[in-house]
């Protein structure tokens, strides 16, 4: 099942998730499922952009300025990343 994610929505960390920064990379622990998730430097930057922005669109624009990537490729990768995090219970999506 594919989630309906729109760019004007906001992404925030779930309340049951702890994060730890490890030299630019990060480890996330879902306290509810007791599962660990590690993110490399790019994944960490994507997660930070998403959770610190007022919308997915704003995070997308921030990442587009930072990385040399085709805009459509970044958009598809970002949406897949968000879907993966939602399914793992790491983040929640709300209307901005």
JSON list of C-alpha atoms in Angstrom, two decimals:
[
{"chain": "A", "resi": 1, "resn": "UNK", "atom": "CA", "xyz": [0.00, 0.00, 0.00]},
{"chain": "A", "resi": 2, "resn": "UNK", "atom": "CA", "xyz": [1.40, 3.37, -1.02]},
{"chain": "A", "resi": 3, "resn": "UNK", "atom": "CA", "xyz": [0.85, 6.36, 1.22]},
{"chain": "A", "resi": 4, "resn": "UNK", "atom": "CA", "xyz": [-0.68, 9.53, -0.14]},
{"chain": "A", "resi": 5, "resn": "UNK", "atom": "CA", "xyz": [2.05, 12.04, 0.65]},
{"chain": "A", "resi": 6, "resn": "UNK", "atom": "CA", "xyz": [1.70, 15.62, -0.54]},
{"chain": "A", "resi": 7, "resn": "UNK", "atom": "CA", "xyz": [4.42, 18.26, -0.46]},
{"chain": "A", "resi": 8, "resn": "UNK", "atom": "CA", "xyz": [2.48, 20.71, 1.71]},
{"chain": "A", "resi": 9, "resn": "UNK", "atom": "CA", "xyz": [2.40, 18.24, 4.60]},
{"chain": "A", "resi": 10, "resn": "UNK", "atom": "CA", "xyz": [4.78, 18.32, 7.57]},
{"chain": "A", "resi": 11, "resn": "UNK", "atom": "CA", "xyz": [6.99, 15.49, 8.83]},
{"chain": "A", "resi": 12, "resn": "UNK", "atom": "CA", "xyz": [7.82, 15.16, 12.52]},
{"chain": "A", "resi": 13, "resn": "UNK", "atom": "CA", "xyz": [9.51, 12.52, 14.62]},
{"chain": "A", "resi": 14, "resn": "UNK", "atom": "CA", "xyz": [7.14, 10.18, 16.40]},
{"chain": "A", "resi": 15, "resn": "UNK", "atom": "CA", "xyz": [7.00, 10.79, 20.15]},
{"chain": "A", "resi": 16, "resn": "UNK", "atom": "CA", "xyz": [8.23, 7.26, 20.83]},
{"chain": "A", "resi": 17, "resn": "UNK", "atom": "CA", "xyz": [11.50, 7.71, 18.90]},
{"chain": "A", "resi": 18, "resn": "UNK", "atom": "CA", "xyz": [14.91, 8.54, 20.35]},
{"chain": "A", "resi": 19, "resn": "UNK", "atom": "CA", "xyz": [17.72, 9.80, 18.10]},
{"chain": "A", "resi": 20, "resn": "UNK", "atom": "CA", "xyz": [21.47, 9.82, 18.58]},
{"chain": "A", "resi": 21, "resn": "UNK", "atom": "CA", "xyz": [23.93, 11.65, 16.35]},
{"chain": "A", "resi": 22, "resn": "UNK", "atom": "CA", "xyz": [27.10, 9.74, 15.56]},
{"chain": "A", "resi": 23, "resn": "UNK", "atom": "CA", "xyz": [29.61, 11.90, 13.66]},
{"chain": "A", "resi": 24, "resn": "UNK", "atom": "CA", "xyz": [27.15, 13.05, 11.02]},
{"chain": "A", "resi": 25, "resn": "UNK", "atom": "CA", "xyz": [25.24, 9.79, 10.90]},
{"chain": "A", "resi": 26, "resn": "UNK", "atom": "CA", "xyz": [22.35, 8.90, 13.18]},
{"chain": "A", "resi": 27, "resn": "UNK", "atom": "CA", "xyz": [20.73, 6.03, 15.00]},
{"chain": "A", "resi": 28, "resn": "UNK", "atom": "CA", "xyz": [17.01, 6.05, 15.72]},
{"chain": "A", "resi": 29, "resn": "UNK", "atom": "CA", "xyz": [15.29, 3.84, 18.27]},
{"chain": "A", "resi": 30, "resn": "UNK", "atom": "CA", "xyz": [11.57, 3.22, 18.13]},
{"chain": "A", "resi": 31, "resn": "UNK", "atom": "CA", "xyz": [10.78, 2.64, 21.82]},
{"chain": "A", "resi": 32, "resn": "UNK", "atom": "CA", "xyz": [7.45, 1.02, 20.97]},
{"chain": "A", "resi": 33, "resn": "UNK", "atom": "CA", "xyz": [8.85, -1.67, 18.66]},
{"chain": "A", "resi": 34, "resn": "UNK", "atom": "CA", "xyz": [12.37, -1.66, 20.15]},
{"chain": "A", "resi": 35, "resn": "UNK", "atom": "CA", "xyz": [13.81, -1.52, 16.63]},
{"chain": "A", "resi": 36, "resn": "UNK", "atom": "CA", "xyz": [16.96, 0.41, 15.76]},
{"chain": "A", "resi": 37, "resn": "UNK", "atom": "CA", "xyz": [17.40, 2.22, 12.47]},
{"chain": "A", "resi": 38, "resn": "UNK", "atom": "CA", "xyz": [20.66, 3.72, 11.30]},
{"chain": "A", "resi": 39, "resn": "UNK", "atom": "CA", "xyz": [20.95, 6.51, 8.75]},
{"chain": "A", "resi": 40, "resn": "UNK", "atom": "CA", "xyz": [24.06, 7.40, 6.79]},
{"chain": "A", "resi": 41, "resn": "UNK", "atom": "CA", "xyz": [25.07, 11.03, 6.34]},
{"chain": "A", "resi": 42, "resn": "UNK", "atom": "CA", "xyz": [22.64, 11.65, 3.45]},
{"chain": "A", "resi": 43, "resn": "UNK", "atom": "CA", "xyz": [19.75, 9.94, 5.25]},
{"chain": "A", "resi": 44, "resn": "UNK", "atom": "CA", "xyz": [20.49, 11.98, 8.36]},
{"chain": "A", "resi": 45, "resn": "UNK", "atom": "CA", "xyz": [20.49, 15.24, 6.38]},
{"chain": "A", "resi": 46, "resn": "UNK", "atom": "CA", "xyz": [17.23, 14.26, 4.69]},
{"chain": "A", "resi": 47, "resn": "UNK", "atom": "CA", "xyz": [15.63, 13.43, 8.05]},
{"chain": "A", "resi": 48, "resn": "UNK", "atom": "CA", "xyz": [16.83, 16.71, 9.60]},
{"chain": "A", "resi": 49, "resn": "UNK", "atom": "CA", "xyz": [15.61, 18.74, 6.63]},
{"chain": "A", "resi": 50, "resn": "UNK", "atom": "CA", "xyz": [12.22, 17.06, 6.87]},
{"chain": "A", "resi": 51, "resn": "UNK", "atom": "CA", "xyz": [11.75, 17.43, 10.62]},
{"chain": "A", "resi": 52, "resn": "UNK", "atom": "CA", "xyz": [13.13, 20.99, 10.82]},
{"chain": "A", "resi": 53, "resn": "UNK", "atom": "CA", "xyz": [11.10, 22.35, 7.88]},
{"chain": "A", "resi": 54, "resn": "UNK", "atom": "CA", "xyz": [7.53, 23.59, 7.94]},
{"chain": "A", "resi": 55, "resn": "UNK", "atom": "CA", "xyz": [6.66, 21.31, 5.00]},
{"chain": "A", "resi": 56, "resn": "UNK", "atom": "CA", "xyz": [8.00, 18.54, 2.80]},
{"chain": "A", "resi": 57, "resn": "UNK", "atom": "CA", "xyz": [8.19, 21.12, -0.01]},
{"chain": "A", "resi": 58, "resn": "UNK", "atom": "CA", "xyz": [10.52, 23.33, 2.05]},
{"chain": "A", "resi": 59, "resn": "UNK", "atom": "CA", "xyz": [12.72, 20.34, 2.92]},
{"chain": "A", "resi": 60, "resn": "UNK", "atom": "CA", "xyz": [12.79, 19.35, -0.75]},
{"chain": "A", "resi": 61, "resn": "UNK", "atom": "CA", "xyz": [13.92, 22.86, -1.77]},
{"chain": "A", "resi": 62, "resn": "UNK", "atom": "CA", "xyz": [16.62, 22.86, 0.92]},
{"chain": "A", "resi": 63, "resn": "UNK", "atom": "CA", "xyz": [17.97, 19.49, -0.22]},
{"chain": "A", "resi": 64, "resn": "UNK", "atom": "CA", "xyz": [17.81, 20.49, -3.88]},
{"chain": "A", "resi": 65, "resn": "UNK", "atom": "CA", "xyz": [20.14, 23.43, -3.12]},
{"chain": "A", "resi": 66, "resn": "UNK", "atom": "CA", "xyz": [22.53, 21.19, -1.18]},
{"chain": "A", "resi": 67, "resn": "UNK", "atom": "CA", "xyz": [22.87, 18.24, -3.56]},
{"chain": "A", "resi": 68, "resn": "UNK", "atom": "CA", "xyz": [23.55, 18.07, -7.29]},
{"chain": "A", "resi": 69, "resn": "UNK", "atom": "CA", "xyz": [20.65, 15.85, -8.27]},
{"chain": "A", "resi": 70, "resn": "UNK", "atom": "CA", "xyz": [17.85, 15.86, -10.82]},
{"chain": "A", "resi": 71, "resn": "UNK", "atom": "CA", "xyz": [14.81, 17.51, -9.18]},
{"chain": "A", "resi": 72, "resn": "UNK", "atom": "CA", "xyz": [12.45, 14.64, -10.04]},
{"chain": "A", "resi": 73, "resn": "UNK", "atom": "CA", "xyz": [14.94, 12.04, -8.75]},
{"chain": "A", "resi": 74, "resn": "UNK", "atom": "CA", "xyz": [15.25, 13.88, -5.44]},
{"chain": "A", "resi": 75, "resn": "UNK", "atom": "CA", "xyz": [11.48, 14.18, -5.15]},
{"chain": "A", "resi": 76, "resn": "UNK", "atom": "CA", "xyz": [10.94, 10.45, -5.74]},
{"chain": "A", "resi": 77, "resn": "UNK", "atom": "CA", "xyz": [13.77, 9.47, -3.35]},
{"chain": "A", "resi": 78, "resn": "UNK", "atom": "CA", "xyz": [12.44, 11.82, -0.67]},
{"chain": "A", "resi": 79, "resn": "UNK", "atom": "CA", "xyz": [8.91, 10.46, -0.93]},
{"chain": "A", "resi": 80, "resn": "UNK", "atom": "CA", "xyz": [10.18, 6.85, -0.76]},
{"chain": "A", "resi": 81, "resn": "UNK", "atom": "CA", "xyz": [12.30, 7.78, 2.28]},
{"chain": "A", "resi": 82, "resn": "UNK", "atom": "CA", "xyz": [9.31, 9.34, 4.04]},
{"chain": "A", "resi": 83, "resn": "UNK", "atom": "CA", "xyz": [7.14, 6.30, 3.29]},
{"chain": "A", "resi": 84, "resn": "UNK", "atom": "CA", "xyz": [9.81, 3.97, 4.71]},
{"chain": "A", "resi": 85, "resn": "UNK", "atom": "CA", "xyz": [10.09, 6.06, 7.90]},
{"chain": "A", "resi": 86, "resn": "UNK", "atom": "CA", "xyz": [6.30, 6.23, 8.35]},
{"chain": "A", "resi": 87, "resn": "UNK", "atom": "CA", "xyz": [5.97, 2.45, 7.96]},
{"chain": "A", "resi": 88, "resn": "UNK", "atom": "CA", "xyz": [8.73, 1.98, 10.57]},
{"chain": "A", "resi": 89, "resn": "UNK", "atom": "CA", "xyz": [6.94, 4.31, 13.00]},
{"chain": "A", "resi": 90, "resn": "UNK", "atom": "CA", "xyz": [9.84, 6.78, 13.00]},
{"chain": "A", "resi": 91, "resn": "UNK", "atom": "CA", "xyz": [7.95, 9.81, 11.69]},
{"chain": "A", "resi": 92, "resn": "UNK", "atom": "CA", "xyz": [4.40, 11.05, 11.39]},
{"chain": "A", "resi": 93, "resn": "UNK", "atom": "CA", "xyz": [2.90, 13.15, 8.64]},
{"chain": "A", "resi": 94, "resn": "UNK", "atom": "CA", "xyz": [0.46, 15.94, 9.41]},
{"chain": "A", "resi": 95, "resn": "UNK", "atom": "CA", "xyz": [-1.09, 18.77, 7.45]},
{"chain": "A", "resi": 96, "resn": "UNK", "atom": "CA", "xyz": [1.17, 21.81, 7.72]}
]
